Short mmCIF file of C-alpha atoms and ligand atoms in Angstrom, two decimals:
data_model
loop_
_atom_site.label_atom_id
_atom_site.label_comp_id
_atom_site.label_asym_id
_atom_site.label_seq_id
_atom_site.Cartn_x
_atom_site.Cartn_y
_atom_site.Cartn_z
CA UNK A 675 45.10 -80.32 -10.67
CA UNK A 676 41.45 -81.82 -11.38
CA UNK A 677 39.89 -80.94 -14.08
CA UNK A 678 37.08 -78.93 -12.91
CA UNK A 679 39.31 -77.00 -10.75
CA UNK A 680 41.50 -76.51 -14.14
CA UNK A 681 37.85 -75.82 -15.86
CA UNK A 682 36.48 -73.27 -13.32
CA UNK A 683 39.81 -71.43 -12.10
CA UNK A 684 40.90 -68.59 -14.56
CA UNK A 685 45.20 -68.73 -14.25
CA UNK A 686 48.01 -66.86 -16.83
CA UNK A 687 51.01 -68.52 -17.43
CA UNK A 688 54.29 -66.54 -18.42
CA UNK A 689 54.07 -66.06 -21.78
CA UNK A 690 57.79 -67.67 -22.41
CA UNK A 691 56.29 -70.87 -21.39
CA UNK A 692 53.63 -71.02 -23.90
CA UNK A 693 55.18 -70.11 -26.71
CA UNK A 694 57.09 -72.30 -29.24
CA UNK A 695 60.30 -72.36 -30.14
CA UNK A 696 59.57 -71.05 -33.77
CA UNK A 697 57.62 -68.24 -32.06
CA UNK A 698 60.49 -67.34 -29.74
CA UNK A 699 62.82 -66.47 -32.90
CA UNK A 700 59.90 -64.49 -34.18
CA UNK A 701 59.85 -62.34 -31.53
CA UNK A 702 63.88 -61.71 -31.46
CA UNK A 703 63.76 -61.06 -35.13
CA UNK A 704 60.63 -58.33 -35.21
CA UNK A 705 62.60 -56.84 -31.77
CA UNK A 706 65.30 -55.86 -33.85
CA UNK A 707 63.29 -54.31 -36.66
CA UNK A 708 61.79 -52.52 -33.59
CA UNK A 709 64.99 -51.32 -31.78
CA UNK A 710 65.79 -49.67 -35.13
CA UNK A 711 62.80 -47.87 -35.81
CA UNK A 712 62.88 -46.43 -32.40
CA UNK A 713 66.74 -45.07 -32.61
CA UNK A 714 65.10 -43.83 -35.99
CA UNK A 715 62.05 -42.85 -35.25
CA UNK A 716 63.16 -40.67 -32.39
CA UNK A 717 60.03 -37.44 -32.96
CA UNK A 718 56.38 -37.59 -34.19
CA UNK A 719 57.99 -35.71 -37.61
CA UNK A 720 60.83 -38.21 -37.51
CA UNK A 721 58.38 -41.31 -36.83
CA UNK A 722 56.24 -39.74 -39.60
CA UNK A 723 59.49 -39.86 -42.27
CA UNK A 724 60.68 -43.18 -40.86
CA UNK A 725 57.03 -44.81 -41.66
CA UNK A 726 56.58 -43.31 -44.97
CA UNK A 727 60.01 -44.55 -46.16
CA UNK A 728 59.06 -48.24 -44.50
CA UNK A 729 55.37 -48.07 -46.44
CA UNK A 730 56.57 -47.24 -49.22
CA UNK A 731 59.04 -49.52 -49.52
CA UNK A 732 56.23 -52.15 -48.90
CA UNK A 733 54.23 -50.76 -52.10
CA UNK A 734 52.08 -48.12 -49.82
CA UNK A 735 51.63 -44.96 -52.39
CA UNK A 736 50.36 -41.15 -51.38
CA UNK A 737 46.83 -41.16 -51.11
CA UNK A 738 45.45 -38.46 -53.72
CA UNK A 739 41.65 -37.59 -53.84
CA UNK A 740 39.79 -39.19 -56.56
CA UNK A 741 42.37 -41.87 -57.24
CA UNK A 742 41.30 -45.48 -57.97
CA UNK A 743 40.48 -47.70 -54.52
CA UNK A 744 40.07 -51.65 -55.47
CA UNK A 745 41.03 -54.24 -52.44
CA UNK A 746 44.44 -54.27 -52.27
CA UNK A 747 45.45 -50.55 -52.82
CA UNK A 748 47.97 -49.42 -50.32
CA UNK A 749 47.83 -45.91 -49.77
CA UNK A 750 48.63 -42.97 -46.81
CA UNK A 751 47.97 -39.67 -45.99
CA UNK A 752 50.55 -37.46 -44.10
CA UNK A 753 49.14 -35.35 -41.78
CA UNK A 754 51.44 -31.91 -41.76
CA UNK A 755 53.94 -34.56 -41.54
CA UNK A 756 52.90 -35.00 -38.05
CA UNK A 757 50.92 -37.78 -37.97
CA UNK A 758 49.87 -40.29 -40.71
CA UNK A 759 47.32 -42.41 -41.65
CA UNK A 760 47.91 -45.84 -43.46
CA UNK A 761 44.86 -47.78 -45.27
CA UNK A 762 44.98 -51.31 -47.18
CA UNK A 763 41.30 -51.32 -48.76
CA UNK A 764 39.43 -54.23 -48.24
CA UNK A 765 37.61 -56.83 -50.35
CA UNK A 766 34.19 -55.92 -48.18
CA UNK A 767 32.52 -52.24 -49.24
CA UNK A 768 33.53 -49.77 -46.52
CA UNK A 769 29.55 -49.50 -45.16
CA UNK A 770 30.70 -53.02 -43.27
CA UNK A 771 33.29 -50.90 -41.12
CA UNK A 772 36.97 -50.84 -41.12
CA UNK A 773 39.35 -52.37 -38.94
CA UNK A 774 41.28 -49.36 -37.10
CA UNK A 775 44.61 -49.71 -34.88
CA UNK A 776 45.35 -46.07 -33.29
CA UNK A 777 48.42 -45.20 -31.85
CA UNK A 778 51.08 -41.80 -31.23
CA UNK A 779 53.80 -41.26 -32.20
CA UNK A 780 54.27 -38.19 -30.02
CA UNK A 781 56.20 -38.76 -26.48
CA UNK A 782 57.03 -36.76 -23.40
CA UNK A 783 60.09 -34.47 -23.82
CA UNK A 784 61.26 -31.00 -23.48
CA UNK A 785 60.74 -28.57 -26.40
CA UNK A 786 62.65 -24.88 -26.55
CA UNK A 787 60.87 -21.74 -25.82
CA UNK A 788 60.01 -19.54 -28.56
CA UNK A 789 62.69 -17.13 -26.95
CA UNK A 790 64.88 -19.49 -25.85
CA UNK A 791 68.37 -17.79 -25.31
CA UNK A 792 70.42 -16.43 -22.66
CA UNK A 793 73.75 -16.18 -21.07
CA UNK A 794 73.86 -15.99 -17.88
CA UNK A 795 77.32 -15.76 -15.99
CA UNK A 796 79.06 -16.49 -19.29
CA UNK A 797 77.28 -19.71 -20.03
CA UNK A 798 75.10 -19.83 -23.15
CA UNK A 799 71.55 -21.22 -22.60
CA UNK A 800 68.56 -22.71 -23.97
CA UNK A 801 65.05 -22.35 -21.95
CA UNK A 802 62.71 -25.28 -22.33
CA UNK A 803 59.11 -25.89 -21.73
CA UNK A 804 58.46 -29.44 -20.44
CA UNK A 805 55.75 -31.30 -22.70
CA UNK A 806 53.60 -34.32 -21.39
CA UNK A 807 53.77 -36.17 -18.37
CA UNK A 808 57.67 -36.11 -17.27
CA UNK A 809 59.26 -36.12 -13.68
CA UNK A 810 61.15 -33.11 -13.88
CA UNK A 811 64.50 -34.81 -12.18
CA UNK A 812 64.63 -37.43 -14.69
CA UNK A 813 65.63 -35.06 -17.16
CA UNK A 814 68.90 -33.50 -15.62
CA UNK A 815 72.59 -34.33 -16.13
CA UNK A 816 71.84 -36.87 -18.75
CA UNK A 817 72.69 -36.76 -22.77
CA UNK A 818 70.21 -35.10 -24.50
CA UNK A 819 69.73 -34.42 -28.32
CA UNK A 820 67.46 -31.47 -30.29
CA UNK A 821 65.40 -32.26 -32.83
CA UNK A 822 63.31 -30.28 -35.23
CA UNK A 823 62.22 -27.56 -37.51
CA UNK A 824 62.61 -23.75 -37.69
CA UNK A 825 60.81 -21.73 -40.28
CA UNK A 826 62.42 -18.80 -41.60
CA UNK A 827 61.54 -15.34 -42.25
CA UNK A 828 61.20 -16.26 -45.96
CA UNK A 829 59.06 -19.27 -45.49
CA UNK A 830 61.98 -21.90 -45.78
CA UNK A 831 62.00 -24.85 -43.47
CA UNK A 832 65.14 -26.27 -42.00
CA UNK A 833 65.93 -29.26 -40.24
CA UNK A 834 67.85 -29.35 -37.02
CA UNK A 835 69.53 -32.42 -35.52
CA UNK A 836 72.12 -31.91 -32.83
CA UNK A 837 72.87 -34.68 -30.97
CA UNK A 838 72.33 -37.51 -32.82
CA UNK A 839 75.39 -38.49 -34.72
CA UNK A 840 78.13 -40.03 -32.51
CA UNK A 841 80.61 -36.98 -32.90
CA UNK A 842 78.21 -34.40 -32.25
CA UNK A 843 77.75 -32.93 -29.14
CA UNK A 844 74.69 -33.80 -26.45
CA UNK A 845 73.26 -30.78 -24.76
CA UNK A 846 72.94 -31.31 -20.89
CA UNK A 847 70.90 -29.85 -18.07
CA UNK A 848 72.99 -29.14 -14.83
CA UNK A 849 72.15 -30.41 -11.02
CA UNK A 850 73.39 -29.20 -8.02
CA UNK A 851 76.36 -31.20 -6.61
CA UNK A 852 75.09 -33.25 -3.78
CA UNK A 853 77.67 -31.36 -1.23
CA UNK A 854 75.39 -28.67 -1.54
CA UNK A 855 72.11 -30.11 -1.82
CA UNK A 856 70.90 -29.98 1.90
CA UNK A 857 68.23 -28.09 0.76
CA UNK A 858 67.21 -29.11 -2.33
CA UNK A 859 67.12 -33.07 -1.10
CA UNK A 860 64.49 -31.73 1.54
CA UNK A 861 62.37 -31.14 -1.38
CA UNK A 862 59.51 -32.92 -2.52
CA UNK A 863 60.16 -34.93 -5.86
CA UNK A 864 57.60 -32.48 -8.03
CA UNK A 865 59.65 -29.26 -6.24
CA UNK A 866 63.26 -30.21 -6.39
CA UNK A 867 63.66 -29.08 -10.05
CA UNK A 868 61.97 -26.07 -11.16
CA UNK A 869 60.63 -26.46 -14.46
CA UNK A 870 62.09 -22.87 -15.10
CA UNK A 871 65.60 -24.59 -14.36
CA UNK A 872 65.34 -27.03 -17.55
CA UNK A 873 67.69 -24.94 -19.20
CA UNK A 874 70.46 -26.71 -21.66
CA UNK A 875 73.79 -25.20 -21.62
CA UNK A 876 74.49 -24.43 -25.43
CA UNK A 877 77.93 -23.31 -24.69
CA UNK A 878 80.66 -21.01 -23.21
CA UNK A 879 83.52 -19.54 -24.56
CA UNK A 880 82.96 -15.82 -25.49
CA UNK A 881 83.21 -14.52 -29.14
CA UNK A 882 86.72 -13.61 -29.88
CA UNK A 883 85.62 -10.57 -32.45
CA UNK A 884 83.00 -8.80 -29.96
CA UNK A 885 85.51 -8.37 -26.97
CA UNK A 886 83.46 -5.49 -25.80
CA UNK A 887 79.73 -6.30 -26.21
CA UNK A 888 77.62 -8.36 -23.67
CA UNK A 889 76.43 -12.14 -24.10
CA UNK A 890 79.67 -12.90 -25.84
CA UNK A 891 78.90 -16.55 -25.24
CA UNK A 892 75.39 -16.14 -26.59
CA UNK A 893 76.66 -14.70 -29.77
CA UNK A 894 79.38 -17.25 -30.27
CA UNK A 895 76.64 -19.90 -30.04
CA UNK A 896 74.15 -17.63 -32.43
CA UNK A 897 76.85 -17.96 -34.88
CA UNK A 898 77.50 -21.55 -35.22
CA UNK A 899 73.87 -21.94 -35.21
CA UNK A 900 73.61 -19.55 -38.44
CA UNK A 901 76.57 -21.11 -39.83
CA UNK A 902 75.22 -24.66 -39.74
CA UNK A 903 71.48 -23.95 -40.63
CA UNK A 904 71.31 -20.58 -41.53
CA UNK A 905 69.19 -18.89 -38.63
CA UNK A 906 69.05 -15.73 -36.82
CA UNK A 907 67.77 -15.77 -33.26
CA UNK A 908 64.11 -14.53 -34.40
CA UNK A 909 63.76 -17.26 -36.36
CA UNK A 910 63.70 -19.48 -32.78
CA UNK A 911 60.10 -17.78 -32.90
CA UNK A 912 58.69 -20.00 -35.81
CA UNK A 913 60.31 -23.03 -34.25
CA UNK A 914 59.61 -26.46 -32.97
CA UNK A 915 62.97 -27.76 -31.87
CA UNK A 916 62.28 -30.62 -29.02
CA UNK A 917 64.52 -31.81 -26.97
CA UNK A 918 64.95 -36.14 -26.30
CA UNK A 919 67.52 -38.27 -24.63
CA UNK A 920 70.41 -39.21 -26.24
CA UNK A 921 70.19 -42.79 -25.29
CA UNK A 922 69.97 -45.38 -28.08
CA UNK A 923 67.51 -48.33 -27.54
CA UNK A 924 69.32 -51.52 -26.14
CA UNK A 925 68.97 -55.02 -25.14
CA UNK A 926 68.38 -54.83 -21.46
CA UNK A 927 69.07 -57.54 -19.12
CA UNK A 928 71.18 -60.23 -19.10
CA UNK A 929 68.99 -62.42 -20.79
CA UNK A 930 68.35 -59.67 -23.16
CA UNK A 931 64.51 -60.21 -22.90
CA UNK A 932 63.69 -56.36 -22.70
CA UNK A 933 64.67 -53.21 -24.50
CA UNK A 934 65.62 -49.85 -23.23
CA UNK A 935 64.91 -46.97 -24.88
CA UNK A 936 63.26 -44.12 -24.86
CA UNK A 937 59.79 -43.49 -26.27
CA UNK A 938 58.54 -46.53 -26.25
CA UNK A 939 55.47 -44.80 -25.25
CA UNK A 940 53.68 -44.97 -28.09
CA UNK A 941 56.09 -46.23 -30.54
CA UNK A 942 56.24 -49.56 -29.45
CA UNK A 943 52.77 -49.72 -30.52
CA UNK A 944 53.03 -47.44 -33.20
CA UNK A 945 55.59 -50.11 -35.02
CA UNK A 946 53.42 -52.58 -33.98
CA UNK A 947 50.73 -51.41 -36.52
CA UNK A 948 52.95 -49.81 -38.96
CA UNK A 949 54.53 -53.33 -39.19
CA UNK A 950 51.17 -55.00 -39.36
CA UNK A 951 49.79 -53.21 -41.95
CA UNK A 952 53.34 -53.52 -43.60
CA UNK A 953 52.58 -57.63 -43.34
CA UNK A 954 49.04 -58.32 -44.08
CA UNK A 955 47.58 -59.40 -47.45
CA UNK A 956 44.56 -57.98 -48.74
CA UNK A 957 42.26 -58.05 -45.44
CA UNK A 958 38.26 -58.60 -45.95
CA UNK A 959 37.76 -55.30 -44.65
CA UNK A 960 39.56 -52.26 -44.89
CA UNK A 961 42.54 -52.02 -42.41
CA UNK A 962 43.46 -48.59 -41.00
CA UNK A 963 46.64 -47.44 -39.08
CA UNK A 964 47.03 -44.49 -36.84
CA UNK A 965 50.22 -42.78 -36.36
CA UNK A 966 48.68 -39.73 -33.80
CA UNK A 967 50.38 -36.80 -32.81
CA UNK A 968 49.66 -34.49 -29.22
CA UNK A 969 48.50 -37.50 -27.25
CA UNK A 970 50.49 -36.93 -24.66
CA UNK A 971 48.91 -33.08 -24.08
CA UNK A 972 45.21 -34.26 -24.34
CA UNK A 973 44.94 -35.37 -28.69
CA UNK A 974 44.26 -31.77 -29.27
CA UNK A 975 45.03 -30.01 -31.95
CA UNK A 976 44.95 -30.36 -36.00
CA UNK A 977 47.48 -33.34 -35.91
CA UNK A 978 45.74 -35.04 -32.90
CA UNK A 979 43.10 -37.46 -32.42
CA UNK A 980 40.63 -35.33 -31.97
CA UNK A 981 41.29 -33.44 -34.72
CA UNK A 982 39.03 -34.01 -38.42
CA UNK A 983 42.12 -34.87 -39.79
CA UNK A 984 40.73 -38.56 -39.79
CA UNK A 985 37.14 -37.83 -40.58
CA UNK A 986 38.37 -36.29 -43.65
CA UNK A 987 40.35 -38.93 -44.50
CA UNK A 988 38.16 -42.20 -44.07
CA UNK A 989 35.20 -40.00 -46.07
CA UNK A 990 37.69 -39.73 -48.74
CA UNK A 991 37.75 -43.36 -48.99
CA UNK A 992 34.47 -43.88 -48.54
CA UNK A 993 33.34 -41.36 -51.10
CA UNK A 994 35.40 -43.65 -53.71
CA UNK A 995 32.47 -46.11 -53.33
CA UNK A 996 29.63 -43.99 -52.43
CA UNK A 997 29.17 -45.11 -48.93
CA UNK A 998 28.23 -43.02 -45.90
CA UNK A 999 30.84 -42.02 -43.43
CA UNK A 1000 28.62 -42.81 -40.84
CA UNK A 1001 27.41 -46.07 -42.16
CA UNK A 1002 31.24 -46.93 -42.00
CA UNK A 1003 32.01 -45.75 -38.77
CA UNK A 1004 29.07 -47.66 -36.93
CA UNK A 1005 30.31 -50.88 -37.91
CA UNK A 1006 34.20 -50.38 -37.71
CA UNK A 1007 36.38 -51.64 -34.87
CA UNK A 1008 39.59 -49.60 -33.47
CA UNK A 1009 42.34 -51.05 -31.26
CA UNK A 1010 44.11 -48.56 -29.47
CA UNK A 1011 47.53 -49.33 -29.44
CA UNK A 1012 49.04 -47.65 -26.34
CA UNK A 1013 50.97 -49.08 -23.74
CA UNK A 1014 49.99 -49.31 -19.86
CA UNK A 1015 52.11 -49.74 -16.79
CA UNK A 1016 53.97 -53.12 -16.48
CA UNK A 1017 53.63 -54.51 -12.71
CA UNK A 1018 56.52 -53.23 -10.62
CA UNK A 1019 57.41 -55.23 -7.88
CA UNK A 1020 59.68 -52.29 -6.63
CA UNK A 1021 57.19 -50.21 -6.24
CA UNK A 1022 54.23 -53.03 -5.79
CA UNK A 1023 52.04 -50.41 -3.32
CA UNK A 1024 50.45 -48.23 -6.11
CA UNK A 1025 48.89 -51.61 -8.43
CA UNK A 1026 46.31 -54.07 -7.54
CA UNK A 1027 48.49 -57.16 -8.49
CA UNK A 1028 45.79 -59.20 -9.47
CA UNK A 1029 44.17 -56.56 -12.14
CA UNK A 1030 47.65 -55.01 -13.21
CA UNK A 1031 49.68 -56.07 -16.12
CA UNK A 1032 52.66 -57.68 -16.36
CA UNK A 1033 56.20 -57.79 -18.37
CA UNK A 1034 56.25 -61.24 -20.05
CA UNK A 1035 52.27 -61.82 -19.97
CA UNK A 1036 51.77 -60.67 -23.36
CA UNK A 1037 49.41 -57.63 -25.32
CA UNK A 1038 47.72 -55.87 -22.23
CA UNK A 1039 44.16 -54.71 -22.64
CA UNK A 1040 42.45 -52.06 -20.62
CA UNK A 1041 38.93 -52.06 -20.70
CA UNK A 1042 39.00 -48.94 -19.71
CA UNK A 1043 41.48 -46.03 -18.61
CA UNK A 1044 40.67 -42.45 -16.58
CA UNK A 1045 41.14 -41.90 -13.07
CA UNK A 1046 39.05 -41.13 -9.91
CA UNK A 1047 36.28 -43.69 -10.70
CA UNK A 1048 37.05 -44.38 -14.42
CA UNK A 1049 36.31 -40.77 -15.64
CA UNK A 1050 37.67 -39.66 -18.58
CA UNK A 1051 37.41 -43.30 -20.25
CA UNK A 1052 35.59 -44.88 -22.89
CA UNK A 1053 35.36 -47.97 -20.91
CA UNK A 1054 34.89 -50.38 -23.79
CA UNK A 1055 31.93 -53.39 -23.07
CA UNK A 1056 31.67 -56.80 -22.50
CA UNK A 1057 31.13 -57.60 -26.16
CA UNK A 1058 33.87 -55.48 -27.23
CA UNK A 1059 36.33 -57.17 -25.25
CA UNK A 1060 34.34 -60.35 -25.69
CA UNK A 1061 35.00 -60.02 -29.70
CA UNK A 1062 38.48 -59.43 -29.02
CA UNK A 1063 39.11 -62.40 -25.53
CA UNK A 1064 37.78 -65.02 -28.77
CA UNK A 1065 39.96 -63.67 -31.86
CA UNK A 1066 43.05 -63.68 -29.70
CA UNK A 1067 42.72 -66.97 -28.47
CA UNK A 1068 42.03 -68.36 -32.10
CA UNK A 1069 45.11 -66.97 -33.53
CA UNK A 1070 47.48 -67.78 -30.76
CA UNK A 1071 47.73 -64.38 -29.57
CA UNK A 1072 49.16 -63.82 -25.69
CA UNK A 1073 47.06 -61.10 -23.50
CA UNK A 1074 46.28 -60.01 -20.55
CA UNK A 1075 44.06 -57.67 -19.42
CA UNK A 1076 45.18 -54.59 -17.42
CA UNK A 1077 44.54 -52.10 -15.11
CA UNK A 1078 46.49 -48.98 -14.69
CA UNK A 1079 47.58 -48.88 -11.11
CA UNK A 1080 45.25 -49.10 -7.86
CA UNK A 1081 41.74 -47.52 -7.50
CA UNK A 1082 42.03 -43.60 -7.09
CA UNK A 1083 46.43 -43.71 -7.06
CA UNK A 1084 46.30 -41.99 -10.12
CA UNK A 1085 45.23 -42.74 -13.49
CA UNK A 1086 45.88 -41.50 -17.77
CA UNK A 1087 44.02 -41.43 -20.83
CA UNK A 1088 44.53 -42.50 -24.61
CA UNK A 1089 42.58 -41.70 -27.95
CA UNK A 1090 40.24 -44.46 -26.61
CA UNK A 1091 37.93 -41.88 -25.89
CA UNK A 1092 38.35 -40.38 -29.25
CA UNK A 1093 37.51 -43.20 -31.46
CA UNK A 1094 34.41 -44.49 -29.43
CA UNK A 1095 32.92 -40.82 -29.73
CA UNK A 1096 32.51 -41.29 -33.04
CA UNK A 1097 30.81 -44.50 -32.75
CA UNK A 1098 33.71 -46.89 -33.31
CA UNK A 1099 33.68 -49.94 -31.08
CA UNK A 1100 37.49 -49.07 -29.24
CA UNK A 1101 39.42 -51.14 -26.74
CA UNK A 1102 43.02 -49.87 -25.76
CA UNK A 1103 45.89 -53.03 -26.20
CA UNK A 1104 49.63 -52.29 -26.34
CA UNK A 1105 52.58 -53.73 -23.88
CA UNK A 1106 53.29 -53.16 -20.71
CA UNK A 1107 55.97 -50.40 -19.72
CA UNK A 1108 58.63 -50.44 -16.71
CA UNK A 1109 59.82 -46.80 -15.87
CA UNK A 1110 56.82 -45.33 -18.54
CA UNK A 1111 57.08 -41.92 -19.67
CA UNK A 1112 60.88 -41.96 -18.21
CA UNK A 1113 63.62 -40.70 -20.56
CA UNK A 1114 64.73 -44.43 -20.52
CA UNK A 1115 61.65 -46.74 -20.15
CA UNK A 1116 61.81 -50.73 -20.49
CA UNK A 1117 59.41 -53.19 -22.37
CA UNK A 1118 59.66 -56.86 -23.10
CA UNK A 1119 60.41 -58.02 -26.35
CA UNK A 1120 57.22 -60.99 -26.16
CA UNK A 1121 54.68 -58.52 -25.26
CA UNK A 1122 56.09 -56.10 -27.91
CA UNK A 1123 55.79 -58.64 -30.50
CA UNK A 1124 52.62 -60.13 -29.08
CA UNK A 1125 50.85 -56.83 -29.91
CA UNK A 1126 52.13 -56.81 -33.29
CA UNK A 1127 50.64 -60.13 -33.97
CA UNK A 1128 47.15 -58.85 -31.86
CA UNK A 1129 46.81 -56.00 -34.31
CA UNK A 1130 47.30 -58.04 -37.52
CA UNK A 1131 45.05 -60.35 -36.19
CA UNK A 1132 42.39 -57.73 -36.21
CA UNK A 1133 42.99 -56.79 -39.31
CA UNK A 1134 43.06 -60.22 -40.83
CA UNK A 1135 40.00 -60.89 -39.26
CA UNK A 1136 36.64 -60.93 -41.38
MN1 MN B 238 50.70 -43.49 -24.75
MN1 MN B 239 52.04 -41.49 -22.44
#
């Protein structure tokens, strides 16, 4: 190739031909720390707990108001144990901005009804209510755990995890036997399961006390619930028990370049940061991590991204050294971390292969996000990704840019949006997803690792 032809034509390479050989066990290693926060960090409370215990153990301490800030200080804030917030202060004063990485920890699942109990037929049931972006068919006749918390009628909190351990039992949603689905196959996808028919059997053998009383089965169920944790069926009112696969996250492919798991949507990102933050040294200007919650159902909500909860938190800081939250905000930078569609040349009809990103091409950024002619995007500028296009290519760091899908096929949003209203220059970067928002979705280990090493080198940067 000439040189001016080299010079003038813009051409990616795979990223597991650029890379060294030092780098490629880099990448293996941080996958496996990854692969284990994920069959961890399996809920936004559970990604919450599993972060706190990894900060900590890395020196991070409970931020408390009015405690002592000096560059160095490794602090977090719990947000109703939802979401969290993670802060190393920097050696700059926080009126010259702070470097932000914002990702969820929230993903698409199935939570329970607040009445979610019936028999019917002499099965025991749970009802559920579908939360986020799922294909409804995905979710039947696979293993599926429940995870969460019920409050009780005297304020106490308890814990439920059913499902998780290798000899407990996975709760299942039933499909019809294909001998008599002539019907139902006629459907369209977004018909053929009713989201009134996500309902997990919880059991069915009849109560062997109560032979005359009806839901039998119900009862026997109600009572190995308030054996093991102590609740009545009311107490399924002050609940939020959510419902995941039961699929552990896994080397996929021969070659074992991906993972499967699910959730990778956002925690794959989330790690990313949490792990970043976890590695820096003292940064010149104050790095911030973003563990959201509710992304999925629009960031809404008192542990979302639109919530104050982060206002409050950053003036906090700020008030330890007088400065204006404001002042702060207008010069602080946020990546944010979520991931976009990989390329799928199974389905190649609904990208634009030249704009869409790709497994094994490294951190993907999106300029911008939305749908029907970029609405409901921040659409970050030149000089935002401009910042970004030289930092990466200083510190080695594999991207791509990427757009979600063809013109007017469909479209999604991220906190993006969020961020840049409150005059915060924000970009969205994470990795590429095969079979996103799926109850088993697939990423590549170099792009996972690639945005690790994209966020600390934002907040390394000066
Ligand atoms: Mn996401
Ligand atoms: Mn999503």
């Amino acid at each position: 190739m000439s040189d001016l032809r080299k010079k003038l034509f813009y051409s990616q390479k795979n990223g597991w031909d650029i890379i060294s050989k030092e780098e490629k066990q880099a990448v293996l290693a941080y996958c496996e720390g990854y692969k284990s926060f994920l069959n961890t960090a399996k809920t936004e409370r559970l990604a919450v707990k599993e972060s706190i215990r990894l900060a900590e153990e890395a020196g991070f301490v409970a931020f408390e108001r009015g405690m002592e800030l000096t560059p160095g200080t490794k602090v977090y804030k719990s947000v109703r144990d939802k979401a969290l917030m993670l802060t190393v202060i920097g050696k700059k004063p926080l009126n010259e901005g702070v470097n932000i990485a914002a990702g969820h920890v929230d993903a698409p699942r199935l939570d329970l009804k607040q009445s979610p109990m019936y028999e019917d037929s002499e099965i025991a049931y749970f009802k559920t209510h579908y939360y986020g972006g799922i294909k409804k068919y995905q979710w039947v006749a696979i293993p599926l755990e429940l995870h969460g918390v019920v409050v009780l009628a005297d304020g106490t909190a308890v814990e439920v995890a059913v499902g998780a351990d290798p000899s407990d039992p996975v709760l299942v949603i039933t499909d019809l036997l294909p001998h008599l689905a002539k019907d139902q196959i006629k459907k369209p996808m977004a018909e053929a399961i009713a989201g009134e028919a996500l309902n997990l059997v919880a059991g069915s053998v009849p109560d062997d006390e109560d032979e005359e009383g009806s839901d039998r089965v119900k009862y026997a169920v109600l009572k190995i619930l308030n054996e093991k944790y102590g609740i009545v069926e009311e107490d399924f009112l002050s609940a939020e028990l959510e419902v995941i696969p039961s699929l552990p996250a896994r080397d996929a492919g021969l070659d074992r370049s991906m993972i499967a798991g699910y959730g990778h949507d956002d925690r794959v990102c989330s790690y990313a940061e949490l792990k970043a933050i976890i590695d820096i040294d003292t940064p010149e200007k104050t790095a911030v991590c973003i563990l959201a919650d509710k992304e999925e159902i629009g960031s809404e909500g008192v542990t979302g991204m639109q919530s104050q909860a982060f206002e409050c938190f950053i003036s906090d800081l700020c008030d330890s050294q007088n400065v204006k939250l404001h002042h702060c905000f207008e010069n602080s930078f946020c990546i944010s971390a979520d991931v976009t569609n990989a390329f799928d040349p199974v389905y190649p009809e609904v990208s634009d292969k030249r704009n869409n990103a790709k497994v094994n091409y490294g951190v993907a950024l999106a300029k911008f996000t939305g749908s029907r002619g970029k609405s409901g995007s921040s659409d970050a500028s030149a000089e935002v990704v401009g910042k970004l296009r030289r930092l990466f290519k200083d510190n080695g760091v594999i991207w791509q840019m990427g757009e979600l899908g063809k013109v007017d096929q469909g479209g999604g949003g991220t906190v993006a949006m969020y961020m840049a209203n409150r005059n915060i220059d924000t970009i969205d970067a994470g990795v590429p997803v095969l079979s996103m928002h799926s109850p088993y979705e697939m990423v590549a280990k170099l792009d996972c690792y690639m945005t690790y090493k994209a966020v600390k080198t934002l907040y390394e940067n000066r």
